[in-house]
Amino acid sequence: MSWETTVCRDGEEFGRLAGEWADLYRRCEAATPFQAHSWLHSWWVSYGTPGRLRLVLVRRHGRLVAAAPLRLVPGPVPVLTHLGGSITDFSDVLVDDACAQAVPELARALGDLTRTAVLDLREVRAGAAAERVYACWRGPRRRLPDSICLELPALTIDELVERLPSARAQRSRSKLRKIDRLGVQQRVVPAAEVPLALKRLLHLHERQWAGRGVTAEHLSARFAEHLERAVRPMVESGHAMVTEFRIGGDVVAADLTLMSPRLCGAYLYGADPALRAGKVDVTAMLLRNCATECSANGRATLSLLRGTEPYKRQWRPAPVRNQRLLLARRRMAPALLLRAAYAGVRGWAADVARARRGEG
């Protein structure tokens, strides 16, 4: 038989798929760093609930050609949703671009899995492989807006500055010259040193947000364990980069950038509060580093990922909406419509709150 579909429910078996998964990842152009095996498997180890893993695997002639990394969320209406949770900016399935039939085969396998559940894929980026599954889905389906991401073209920092209005561009150049006068030195951390560098990054992140609103999960032990487990293999495979910034030998800032063939994503950074007190433009310092890496390696997009914070908007990025894809079998249509209605109300409320904060 040429086609074989299985559902992996065991975390250890998921871990053993690393080689196959990496091979499929390379054959799926739409994949983002958040579909890398080490990111997803590490997330499952730190955040997953035993018994709820639902990893749909499609093979042709023994070769993995499609995969959907899912988990079951029980409830009055069970839901199948992506691995990665709230700390993952883009979710997707993986499909071999050279195997067109893999898409309907994956859709059929997902249909079998949703006999009594709704498939709810959050934070699906435009152009994702999951859109192809959605397009050939034969049952009820709904497409809803999800988070806003901000994106810049893959240009050097000088080219990004040129895109700004003249007065703002002049101020940005002045801020970059100030960083140079301070003697800030940047160093890409080798894989062997990544665990210690991440500890420094998270410590700086905590200090930077002290007394202000911070994402609580970023300060948790399980998040630190997840990063340490996931990022070193991603650095080794070219899917992540940790950079430290030093003044006089002291680490004053650190940045984690996640990468795929199509984009660089500025994921997390930490900075000594003394930089802000000294009116050093930390965003410009980090963006210059990220832009250099992104523009030098043929990528099309420098993503500032989710959120429309003012420090991102000053660089005139384009807002791009993620999508939420809801799919079900016909018998589950009422549950899908109810979930879509609830999501729509919540999304409307979030948009109103964002508009009031001036983040539109």
PDB file of N, CA and C in Angstrom, residues 78 158 233:
ATOM      1  N   PRO A  78     -15.144  18.306  22.563  1.00  0.00           N
ATOM      2  CA  PRO A  78     -13.689  18.181  22.472  1.00  0.00           C
ATOM      3  C   PRO A  78     -13.142  18.995  21.299  1.00  0.00           C
ATOM      4  N   ASP A 158      20.216  50.277   7.369  1.00  0.00           N
ATOM      5  CA  ASP A 158      20.277  51.547   6.640  1.00  0.00           C
ATOM      6  C   ASP A 158      19.092  51.685   5.689  1.00  0.00           C
ATOM      7  N   PRO A 233      19.226  22.883  19.847  1.00  0.00           N
ATOM      8  CA  PRO A 233      19.150  22.169  18.563  1.00  0.00           C
ATOM      9  C   PRO A 233      18.772  23.083  17.404  1.00  0.00           C
TER      10      PRO A 233
END
